[in-house]
Amino acid sequence: MIPAMNEYRVTSPFGWRPSPLNGNREFHTGIDLVKTHQAPINAFVAGEDIHAKEGVAGSGFGGYGIVVAIRDPETGHLHCYAHLDSVAVKVGDKVKHGQMIVRQGSTGQSTGSHLHYEIRKSSSPQYGWIADREKNCFEPVKYLDDYFAKAQNNSNPVDKPVNKQADEKTKEALKVLQSEQVIQSPAYWLENAFEGGTVRGDYAALIIQKMPKKLATSVPETPNPEQPKPKPEPEPEKPVKQPKSWVEIEKITQAASVHVDVGGGGTGILLKGGLLLTAKHVSKGRESVRIKTNSRDWYTAVMISEHPGVEKDAVVLALYRIEKTPTCLPYLPVTTEPIVSGKKLLTVGAEYTEWIVKTSEVVNISVPKEPWEFDCSIPAKSGFSGGAAVNEYGEVAGILSNTVSVGIQRGSVRESVPGCEAVNLIHPAVVEWLKRYI
């Protein structure tokens, strides 16, 4: 095994194995390597980055989570780094061997934080993916051992030419160049510029470039009088958002809320670009789900990503993309406004046959153990899970995740009422995840 792989622990080798997701026998097209979660990972080989994002279904990287794919320009083989937490390179970058490119993660169809490293025989179409998985890829350890053994055998050391002593006239000329501030010192130039008794071309070019600036007779220019700086134009004021009527908010929320038809079912909300946001326990980790809109149309949605969580804690969000998205599909924007206690919210529970509207208010802007969630006094039930909590601007402020009892103040009396917890969509841990796709 190459030295770079000695930093890792191998958790699943290349070849046939039981699937960690369902136990079925499958061919593992790469090798699973583990350091620690979010540990930096360096490129095993050099090449050009041709993919650096979440792999979507049908692309050749469906279920692989966040993937960086580096193509070796000499062989055309594709080196794939999958299930990543984050990337440090972008498409088009020329990646060097040993360069830090990604961090270990657990995105996509993954049972824990690791690096899936795979070497595909080609880079197109679909990034070299083929249905016959045994013929799709190389065995990574053997490939890299052969790769670096060949590179070492082909490397020929080049001896640096021995400098020859410059004559006295050359030394005098170098002193003149130093006095005119064209070079640093004769000793430096004698040590570095002379190879085989001649001046290297790049050093000669530097002298030619600098000499006219130092030795030519220059006529001082008359400075132009300073012109008054134009006053900066005032930036246009941003339009102030206006709250909508709650009748209008109820109408648009019902239109954009969908029933997720998985087991007991639940609710989801449509976002711009044919995206569907719901709770993990509603979609149950399915690669694709069927959804029903308020207009009674059925669609299939394919998973893009589940939130990787914060350290060991889950953030129960799942994001899907609707196949063959119609242009007329309704959606709601995601809020940029902070969650404030006492603010009114509206939600819709998309049951199989009816869309139920509930309203109430924010109680606590964060939950102590899970600060990316907030409490509200919406008396939701299990079918509301994954539904949107919508603010006075008709924007999605949260996703309902769990039914709980919450404490509200009625005059001087505090009492417990049925309510729910919702994932706060402007919490940094959620914003960072969502901005990759929205």
Short mmCIF file of C-alpha atoms in Angstrom, two decimals:
data_model
loop_
_atom_site.label_atom_id
_atom_site.label_comp_id
_atom_site.label_asym_id
_atom_site.label_seq_id
_atom_site.Cartn_x
_atom_site.Cartn_y
_atom_site.Cartn_z
CA MET A 1 0.00 0.00 0.00
CA ILE A 2 1.31 3.47 -0.86
CA PRO A 3 2.56 5.54 2.13
CA ALA A 4 -0.27 8.09 1.78
CA MET A 5 -2.81 5.36 2.59
CA ASN A 6 -1.02 4.37 5.80
CA GLU A 7 -2.76 7.32 7.49
CA TYR A 8 -6.12 5.57 7.05
CA ARG A 9 -7.92 2.58 8.49
CA VAL A 10 -9.55 0.38 5.81
CA THR A 11 -13.17 -0.37 6.75
CA SER A 12 -14.31 -1.98 3.48
CA PRO A 13 -11.99 -3.22 0.70
CA PHE A 14 -12.60 -3.39 -3.05
CA GLY A 15 -14.79 -6.27 -4.31
CA TRP A 16 -17.88 -8.26 -3.39
CA ARG A 17 -19.43 -7.61 0.04
CA PRO A 18 -22.80 -7.44 1.90
CA SER A 19 -24.30 -3.96 1.44
CA PRO A 20 -24.04 -1.89 4.68
CA LEU A 21 -27.44 -0.34 3.81
CA ASN A 22 -29.58 -3.45 3.20
CA GLY A 23 -27.32 -6.51 3.60
CA ASN A 24 -27.69 -7.59 -0.03
CA ARG A 25 -24.60 -8.88 -1.84
CA GLU A 26 -23.08 -6.11 -3.98
CA PHE A 27 -19.83 -5.24 -5.74
CA HIS A 28 -17.95 -2.48 -3.92
CA THR A 29 -16.29 -0.38 -6.62
CA GLY A 30 -13.79 1.35 -4.37
CA ILE A 31 -12.16 1.21 -0.96
CA ASP A 32 -13.53 2.79 2.24
CA LEU A 33 -10.91 4.65 4.26
CA VAL A 34 -11.30 6.30 7.67
CA LYS A 35 -9.35 8.97 9.57
CA THR A 36 -11.69 11.15 11.67
CA HIS A 37 -14.82 13.08 10.73
CA GLN A 38 -13.92 16.26 8.75
CA ALA A 39 -10.24 15.23 8.61
CA PRO A 40 -8.39 16.81 5.64
CA ILE A 41 -7.77 14.47 2.69
CA ASN A 42 -4.96 14.92 0.17
CA ALA A 43 -5.06 13.96 -3.51
CA PHE A 44 -3.52 10.54 -4.19
CA VAL A 45 -2.69 11.58 -7.79
CA ALA A 46 -2.50 14.81 -9.77
CA GLY A 47 -5.02 15.82 -12.43
CA GLU A 48 -7.90 18.13 -13.35
CA ASP A 49 -10.95 18.53 -11.11
CA ILE A 50 -14.07 17.86 -13.23
CA HIS A 51 -16.69 17.43 -10.43
CA ALA A 52 -16.92 19.12 -7.01
CA LYS A 53 -20.46 19.00 -5.63
CA GLU A 54 -23.30 16.74 -4.49
CA GLY A 55 -23.85 13.83 -6.85
CA VAL A 56 -27.41 13.71 -8.22
CA ALA A 57 -29.33 10.68 -9.47
CA GLY A 58 -28.56 9.86 -13.09
CA SER A 59 -25.25 11.71 -13.12
CA GLY A 60 -23.10 8.67 -12.35
CA PHE A 61 -22.70 9.84 -8.73
CA GLY A 62 -26.23 9.29 -7.37
CA GLY A 63 -26.09 8.33 -3.70
CA TYR A 64 -22.37 9.20 -3.46
CA GLY A 65 -23.07 12.42 -1.52
CA ILE A 66 -20.56 15.23 -2.10
CA VAL A 67 -18.00 14.04 -4.68
CA VAL A 68 -14.72 15.41 -6.03
CA ALA A 69 -13.59 13.69 -9.26
CA ILE A 70 -10.06 14.25 -10.61
CA ARG A 71 -9.21 13.13 -14.14
CA ASP A 72 -5.67 11.96 -14.90
CA PRO A 73 -4.89 13.72 -18.23
CA GLU A 74 -2.35 11.06 -19.25
CA THR A 75 -4.58 7.98 -18.77
CA GLY A 76 -8.10 9.43 -18.77
CA HIS A 77 -8.84 7.50 -15.56
CA LEU A 78 -11.09 9.21 -12.99
CA HIS A 79 -10.16 9.32 -9.31
CA CYS A 80 -13.34 9.77 -7.22
CA TYR A 81 -13.48 10.94 -3.58
CA ALA A 82 -17.03 10.43 -2.21
CA HIS A 83 -19.34 10.95 0.81
CA LEU A 84 -17.38 14.12 1.65
CA ASP A 85 -18.17 16.72 4.27
CA SER A 86 -16.79 19.63 2.20
CA VAL A 87 -14.49 20.46 -0.71
CA ALA A 88 -11.51 22.81 -1.04
CA VAL A 89 -11.20 22.78 -4.84
CA LYS A 90 -13.44 23.70 -7.76
CA VAL A 91 -14.10 22.40 -11.24
CA GLY A 92 -11.24 23.31 -13.60
CA ASP A 93 -8.55 23.37 -10.89
CA LYS A 94 -5.27 21.63 -11.68
CA VAL A 95 -4.75 19.49 -8.58
CA LYS A 96 -1.28 18.47 -7.44
CA HIS A 97 -0.33 15.12 -5.90
CA GLY A 98 -0.56 15.51 -2.10
CA GLN A 99 -2.65 18.70 -2.26
CA MET A 100 -5.41 19.00 0.38
CA ILE A 101 -8.68 18.80 -1.61
CA VAL A 102 -11.55 17.65 0.64
CA ARG A 103 -12.65 16.72 4.16
CA GLN A 104 -13.97 13.33 5.29
CA GLY A 105 -17.74 13.18 5.75
CA SER A 106 -20.91 11.10 5.64
CA THR A 107 -23.07 12.62 2.90
CA GLY A 108 -25.27 10.61 0.52
CA GLN A 109 -26.01 6.93 1.18
CA SER A 110 -23.56 6.46 4.02
CA THR A 111 -23.70 4.69 7.38
CA GLY A 112 -20.89 6.73 8.94
CA SER A 113 -18.08 9.19 8.29
CA HIS A 114 -15.50 7.80 5.81
CA LEU A 115 -13.81 8.35 2.44
CA HIS A 116 -14.97 6.18 -0.45
CA TYR A 117 -12.08 6.26 -2.96
CA GLU A 118 -12.79 4.85 -6.41
CA ILE A 119 -10.78 4.80 -9.67
CA ARG A 120 -12.98 4.60 -12.78
CA LYS A 121 -11.59 3.47 -16.10
CA SER A 122 -12.98 6.50 -17.96
CA SER A 123 -14.41 9.93 -17.19
CA SER A 124 -17.37 10.06 -19.60
CA PRO A 125 -20.23 9.69 -20.14
CA GLN A 126 -21.83 9.96 -16.69
CA TYR A 127 -18.34 10.36 -15.22
CA GLY A 128 -17.40 6.86 -16.42
CA TRP A 129 -20.19 4.97 -14.64
CA ILE A 130 -21.40 1.70 -16.21
CA ALA A 131 -23.97 -0.81 -15.01
CA ASP A 132 -21.50 -3.73 -14.84
CA ARG A 133 -19.76 -2.63 -11.65
CA GLU A 134 -17.02 -5.29 -11.80
CA LYS A 135 -15.81 -3.86 -15.12
CA ASN A 136 -16.24 -0.25 -14.08
CA CYS A 137 -13.25 0.39 -11.81
CA PHE A 138 -9.68 -0.54 -10.90
CA GLU A 139 -8.66 -2.04 -7.56
CA PRO A 140 -7.33 1.15 -5.88
CA VAL A 141 -4.40 -0.21 -3.83
CA LYS A 142 -2.88 -2.23 -6.68
CA TYR A 143 -3.49 0.62 -9.14
CA LEU A 144 -1.65 3.17 -6.97
CA ASP A 145 1.21 0.78 -6.18
CA ASP A 146 1.75 0.19 -9.94
CA TYR A 147 1.21 3.89 -10.72
CA PHE A 148 3.94 5.14 -8.38
CA ALA A 149 6.34 2.30 -9.15
CA LYS A 150 6.12 3.23 -12.84
CA ALA A 151 6.56 6.94 -12.06
CA GLN A 152 9.67 6.21 -10.00
CA ASN A 153 11.22 4.06 -12.73
CA ASN A 154 10.61 6.76 -15.36
CA SER A 155 12.16 9.59 -13.35
CA ASN A 156 15.70 10.49 -14.49
CA PRO A 157 17.71 12.77 -12.21
CA VAL A 158 19.08 15.82 -14.01
CA ASP A 159 22.49 17.11 -12.90
CA LYS A 160 22.69 20.85 -12.50
CA PRO A 161 25.43 22.31 -14.73
CA VAL A 162 28.55 23.37 -12.85
CA ASN A 163 29.02 27.14 -12.80
CA LYS A 164 32.21 28.39 -14.36
CA GLN A 165 34.10 31.34 -12.97
CA ALA A 166 33.25 34.60 -14.73
CA ASP A 167 36.15 36.73 -16.06
CA GLU A 168 37.20 40.09 -14.59
CA LYS A 169 35.30 42.14 -17.18
CA THR A 170 32.07 40.33 -16.28
CA LYS A 171 32.64 41.00 -12.57
CA GLU A 172 33.21 44.71 -13.24
CA ALA A 173 30.04 44.84 -15.33
CA LEU A 174 28.08 43.21 -12.52
CA LYS A 175 29.35 45.83 -10.03
CA VAL A 176 28.06 48.57 -12.36
CA LEU A 177 24.68 46.84 -12.51
CA GLN A 178 24.60 46.71 -8.72
CA SER A 179 25.46 50.43 -8.42
CA GLU A 180 22.55 51.21 -10.80
CA GLN A 181 20.25 49.03 -8.62
CA VAL A 182 19.54 46.61 -11.47
CA ILE A 183 20.74 43.55 -9.52
CA GLN A 184 21.17 42.73 -5.84
CA SER A 185 24.83 41.73 -5.74
CA PRO A 186 27.52 40.32 -8.09
CA ALA A 187 28.01 37.33 -5.77
CA TYR A 188 24.35 36.32 -6.13
CA TRP A 189 24.49 36.56 -9.93
CA LEU A 190 27.78 34.68 -10.20
CA GLU A 191 26.34 31.87 -8.09
CA ASN A 192 22.99 31.57 -9.87
CA ALA A 193 23.12 33.16 -13.32
CA PHE A 194 26.19 31.49 -14.90
CA GLU A 195 25.81 27.99 -16.25
CA GLY A 196 28.57 26.64 -18.43
CA GLY A 197 30.19 30.10 -18.63
CA THR A 198 27.10 31.79 -20.15
CA VAL A 199 24.33 33.85 -18.58
CA ARG A 200 20.98 32.09 -18.30
CA GLY A 201 18.35 33.53 -20.62
CA ASP A 202 15.87 34.44 -17.88
CA TYR A 203 18.50 36.49 -16.04
CA ALA A 204 19.58 38.22 -19.26
CA ALA A 205 15.95 39.11 -19.98
CA LEU A 206 15.65 40.65 -16.51
CA ILE A 207 18.70 42.88 -17.16
CA ILE A 208 17.35 43.99 -20.54
CA GLN A 209 14.04 44.82 -18.92
CA LYS A 210 15.49 46.87 -16.05
CA MET A 211 18.43 48.68 -17.71
CA PRO A 212 16.44 51.24 -19.75
CA LYS A 213 14.54 52.25 -16.61
CA LYS A 214 17.76 52.93 -14.69
CA LEU A 215 20.21 54.27 -17.28
CA ALA A 216 18.09 56.17 -19.80
CA THR A 217 17.89 59.93 -19.38
CA SER A 218 14.46 60.72 -18.16
CA VAL A 219 12.55 64.00 -18.32
CA PRO A 220 10.53 64.67 -15.21
CA GLU A 221 6.89 64.84 -16.01
CA THR A 222 4.77 67.75 -14.89
CA PRO A 223 2.24 66.35 -12.49
CA ASN A 224 -1.36 66.84 -13.48
CA PRO A 225 -3.37 68.89 -11.03
CA GLU A 226 -5.56 66.75 -8.89
CA GLN A 227 -9.04 66.51 -10.21
CA PRO A 228 -11.90 66.67 -7.74
CA LYS A 229 -13.16 63.20 -7.01
CA PRO A 230 -16.72 62.64 -8.15
CA LYS A 231 -19.13 62.17 -5.33
CA PRO A 232 -20.21 58.56 -5.03
CA GLU A 233 -23.73 57.97 -6.15
CA PRO A 234 -25.98 56.93 -3.30
CA GLU A 235 -26.84 53.27 -3.32
CA PRO A 236 -30.46 52.58 -4.16
CA GLU A 237 -32.48 51.80 -1.09
CA LYS A 238 -33.57 48.24 -0.73
CA PRO A 239 -37.32 47.83 -0.97
CA VAL A 240 -38.94 47.20 2.39
CA LYS A 241 -40.69 43.85 2.55
CA GLN A 242 -44.39 44.10 3.16
CA PRO A 243 -46.26 41.47 5.16
CA LYS A 244 -48.95 39.57 3.29
CA SER A 245 -52.48 38.96 4.50
CA TRP A 246 -52.84 35.67 6.37
CA VAL A 247 -55.59 34.68 3.94
CA GLU A 248 -53.05 34.97 1.08
CA ILE A 249 -50.36 33.15 3.10
CA GLU A 250 -52.78 30.30 3.83
CA LYS A 251 -53.57 29.99 0.11
CA ILE A 252 -49.95 29.92 -1.13
CA THR A 253 -48.81 27.59 1.68
CA GLN A 254 -51.54 25.08 0.86
CA ALA A 255 -50.54 25.21 -2.83
CA ALA A 256 -46.84 24.60 -2.06
CA SER A 257 -47.36 21.90 0.61
CA VAL A 258 -47.30 18.25 -0.50
CA HIS A 259 -48.18 14.88 0.99
CA VAL A 260 -45.14 12.56 1.12
CA ASP A 261 -46.43 9.04 0.48
CA VAL A 262 -44.01 6.86 2.50
CA GLY A 263 -45.47 4.49 5.09
CA GLY A 264 -47.58 6.62 7.45
CA GLY A 265 -46.75 9.62 5.32
CA GLY A 266 -46.05 13.20 6.23
CA THR A 267 -45.73 16.66 4.76
CA GLY A 268 -43.13 18.49 2.67
CA ILE A 269 -42.77 21.98 1.20
CA LEU A 270 -41.84 22.89 -2.38
CA LEU A 271 -38.91 25.29 -2.88
CA LYS A 272 -37.58 27.08 -5.96
CA GLY A 273 -36.05 24.91 -8.68
CA GLY A 274 -38.30 21.88 -8.17
CA LEU A 275 -36.85 21.12 -4.73
CA LEU A 276 -38.71 19.38 -1.91
CA LEU A 277 -37.73 19.96 1.74
CA THR A 278 -39.04 17.62 4.43
CA ALA A 279 -37.97 15.83 7.62
CA LYS A 280 -35.68 12.77 7.55
CA HIS A 281 -38.15 10.64 9.49
CA VAL A 282 -40.85 11.42 6.91
CA SER A 283 -38.86 10.32 3.83
CA LYS A 284 -37.14 7.54 5.84
CA GLY A 285 -33.91 7.81 3.85
CA ARG A 286 -35.55 6.63 0.62
CA GLU A 287 -33.60 7.42 -2.55
CA SER A 288 -36.88 8.41 -4.19
CA VAL A 289 -40.37 9.19 -2.85
CA ARG A 290 -43.82 9.79 -4.34
CA ILE A 291 -45.52 13.08 -3.49
CA LYS A 292 -49.03 14.41 -3.98
CA THR A 293 -49.71 18.14 -4.48
CA ASN A 294 -52.69 20.15 -3.29
CA SER A 295 -53.93 20.09 -6.91
CA ARG A 296 -53.93 16.25 -6.67
CA ASP A 297 -51.02 15.72 -9.06
CA TRP A 298 -48.46 12.97 -8.36
CA TYR A 299 -44.69 13.34 -8.85
CA THR A 300 -41.52 11.38 -8.08
CA ALA A 301 -38.77 13.15 -6.13
CA VAL A 302 -35.15 11.91 -5.94
CA MET A 303 -32.93 12.52 -2.91
CA ILE A 304 -30.21 15.14 -3.23
CA SER A 305 -28.98 15.21 0.36
CA GLU A 306 -29.76 14.59 4.00
CA HIS A 307 -28.35 17.06 6.53
CA PRO A 308 -25.16 15.48 7.95
CA GLY A 309 -25.98 16.74 11.46
CA VAL A 310 -23.92 18.70 13.98
CA GLU A 311 -21.21 16.53 15.51
CA LYS A 312 -23.15 13.55 16.94
CA ASP A 313 -26.55 15.27 16.88
CA ALA A 314 -29.02 14.89 14.02
CA VAL A 315 -30.54 17.80 12.11
CA VAL A 316 -33.63 16.09 10.76
CA LEU A 317 -33.82 17.56 7.24
CA ALA A 318 -33.89 15.87 3.83
CA LEU A 319 -33.79 17.57 0.43
CA TYR A 320 -35.17 16.05 -2.79
CA ARG A 321 -35.47 17.18 -6.43
CA ILE A 322 -38.66 16.51 -8.37
CA GLU A 323 -38.17 14.64 -11.65
CA LYS A 324 -39.47 16.37 -14.79
CA THR A 325 -40.41 19.47 -12.82
CA PRO A 326 -43.28 21.41 -14.47
CA THR A 327 -42.66 25.14 -14.85
CA CYS A 328 -45.95 25.99 -13.14
CA LEU A 329 -45.16 24.15 -9.89
CA PRO A 330 -45.82 26.48 -6.88
CA TYR A 331 -43.13 27.05 -4.25
CA LEU A 332 -42.27 29.23 -1.24
CA PRO A 333 -39.01 31.16 -0.65
CA VAL A 334 -36.80 30.47 2.37
CA THR A 335 -36.71 33.30 4.91
CA THR A 336 -33.76 35.55 5.70
CA GLU A 337 -35.55 37.04 8.72
CA PRO A 338 -34.57 35.96 12.25
CA ILE A 339 -36.91 33.87 14.40
CA VAL A 340 -38.47 36.10 17.08
CA SER A 341 -40.50 34.99 20.10
CA GLY A 342 -44.18 35.84 19.85
CA LYS A 343 -44.23 35.97 16.03
CA LYS A 344 -47.25 34.39 14.37
CA LEU A 345 -46.65 31.32 12.18
CA LEU A 346 -48.85 29.28 9.87
CA THR A 347 -48.41 25.66 8.83
CA VAL A 348 -50.24 23.15 6.65
CA GLY A 349 -50.46 19.44 7.32
CA ALA A 350 -50.82 17.63 4.00
CA GLU A 351 -52.92 14.56 4.76
CA TYR A 352 -53.67 12.06 2.00
CA THR A 353 -57.07 13.65 1.20
CA GLU A 354 -57.07 17.05 2.96
CA TRP A 355 -54.70 19.94 3.65
CA ILE A 356 -55.20 21.17 7.26
CA VAL A 357 -54.18 24.73 8.24
CA LYS A 358 -52.98 25.64 11.76
CA THR A 359 -51.67 28.94 13.17
CA SER A 360 -49.97 29.91 16.41
CA GLU A 361 -46.73 31.60 17.49
CA VAL A 362 -43.04 31.13 18.30
CA VAL A 363 -42.53 30.28 21.98
CA ASN A 364 -38.76 29.70 22.34
CA ILE A 365 -36.32 30.79 19.63
CA SER A 366 -34.02 27.84 20.38
CA VAL A 367 -34.08 24.51 22.17
CA PRO A 368 -31.27 24.22 24.79
CA LYS A 369 -29.99 20.82 23.66
CA GLU A 370 -30.53 21.46 19.93
CA PRO A 371 -30.22 25.22 19.28
CA TRP A 372 -31.00 24.79 15.57
CA GLU A 373 -34.61 24.03 16.61
CA PHE A 374 -37.29 26.35 18.05
CA ASP A 375 -40.54 25.72 19.93
CA CYS A 376 -43.89 26.94 18.65
CA SER A 377 -47.43 26.50 19.95
CA ILE A 378 -48.82 25.07 16.72
CA PRO A 379 -50.94 22.08 17.84
CA ALA A 380 -49.57 19.81 15.13
CA LYS A 381 -49.86 16.04 14.87
CA SER A 382 -47.64 13.37 13.29
CA GLY A 383 -48.94 13.98 9.74
CA PHE A 384 -47.67 17.57 9.96
CA SER A 385 -44.02 16.38 10.30
CA GLY A 386 -41.86 17.83 7.52
CA GLY A 387 -44.32 20.66 6.88
CA ALA A 388 -43.32 24.31 6.71
CA ALA A 389 -43.74 26.91 9.45
CA VAL A 390 -44.41 30.08 7.41
CA ASN A 391 -43.95 33.69 8.58
CA GLU A 392 -45.92 36.88 7.84
CA TYR A 393 -44.06 37.37 4.52
CA GLY A 394 -45.07 33.98 3.16
CA GLU A 395 -41.55 32.58 3.67
CA VAL A 396 -40.51 29.22 5.11
CA ALA A 397 -38.99 29.88 8.55
CA GLY A 398 -38.86 26.31 9.84
CA ILE A 399 -39.65 22.64 9.18
CA LEU A 400 -41.79 20.81 11.76
CA SER A 401 -39.89 17.94 13.33
CA ASN A 402 -41.54 16.78 16.55
CA THR A 403 -44.71 17.22 18.62
CA VAL A 404 -44.08 18.45 22.19
CA SER A 405 -45.81 20.34 24.98
CA VAL A 406 -44.69 23.97 25.28
CA GLY A 407 -45.20 26.58 27.96
CA ILE A 408 -47.08 29.78 27.09
CA GLN A 409 -47.90 32.83 29.20
CA ARG A 410 -51.55 33.81 29.58
CA GLY A 411 -51.53 37.00 31.64
CA SER A 412 -49.83 36.11 34.91
CA VAL A 413 -50.33 32.39 34.44
CA ARG A 414 -47.95 30.08 32.55
CA GLU A 415 -49.52 26.91 31.22
CA SER A 416 -48.48 23.93 29.08
CA VAL A 417 -50.19 23.47 25.71
CA PRO A 418 -49.74 21.05 22.77
CA GLY A 419 -47.10 22.35 20.34
CA CYS A 420 -44.16 21.27 18.28
CA GLU A 421 -40.48 21.77 17.55
CA ALA A 422 -39.28 23.08 14.18
CA VAL A 423 -35.84 23.21 12.54
CA ASN A 424 -34.77 26.86 12.19
CA LEU A 425 -33.81 27.47 8.54
CA ILE A 426 -31.63 30.49 9.34
CA HIS A 427 -29.47 28.69 11.90
CA PRO A 428 -25.85 28.66 10.54
CA ALA A 429 -25.71 24.84 10.54
CA VAL A 430 -28.78 24.74 8.28
CA VAL A 431 -27.91 27.75 6.10
CA GLU A 432 -24.49 26.30 5.25
CA TRP A 433 -26.13 23.07 4.08
CA LEU A 434 -29.00 24.65 2.15
CA LYS A 435 -26.90 27.19 0.24
CA ARG A 436 -25.16 24.33 -1.63
CA TYR A 437 -28.43 23.55 -3.41
CA ILE A 438 -30.68 26.65 -3.27
#
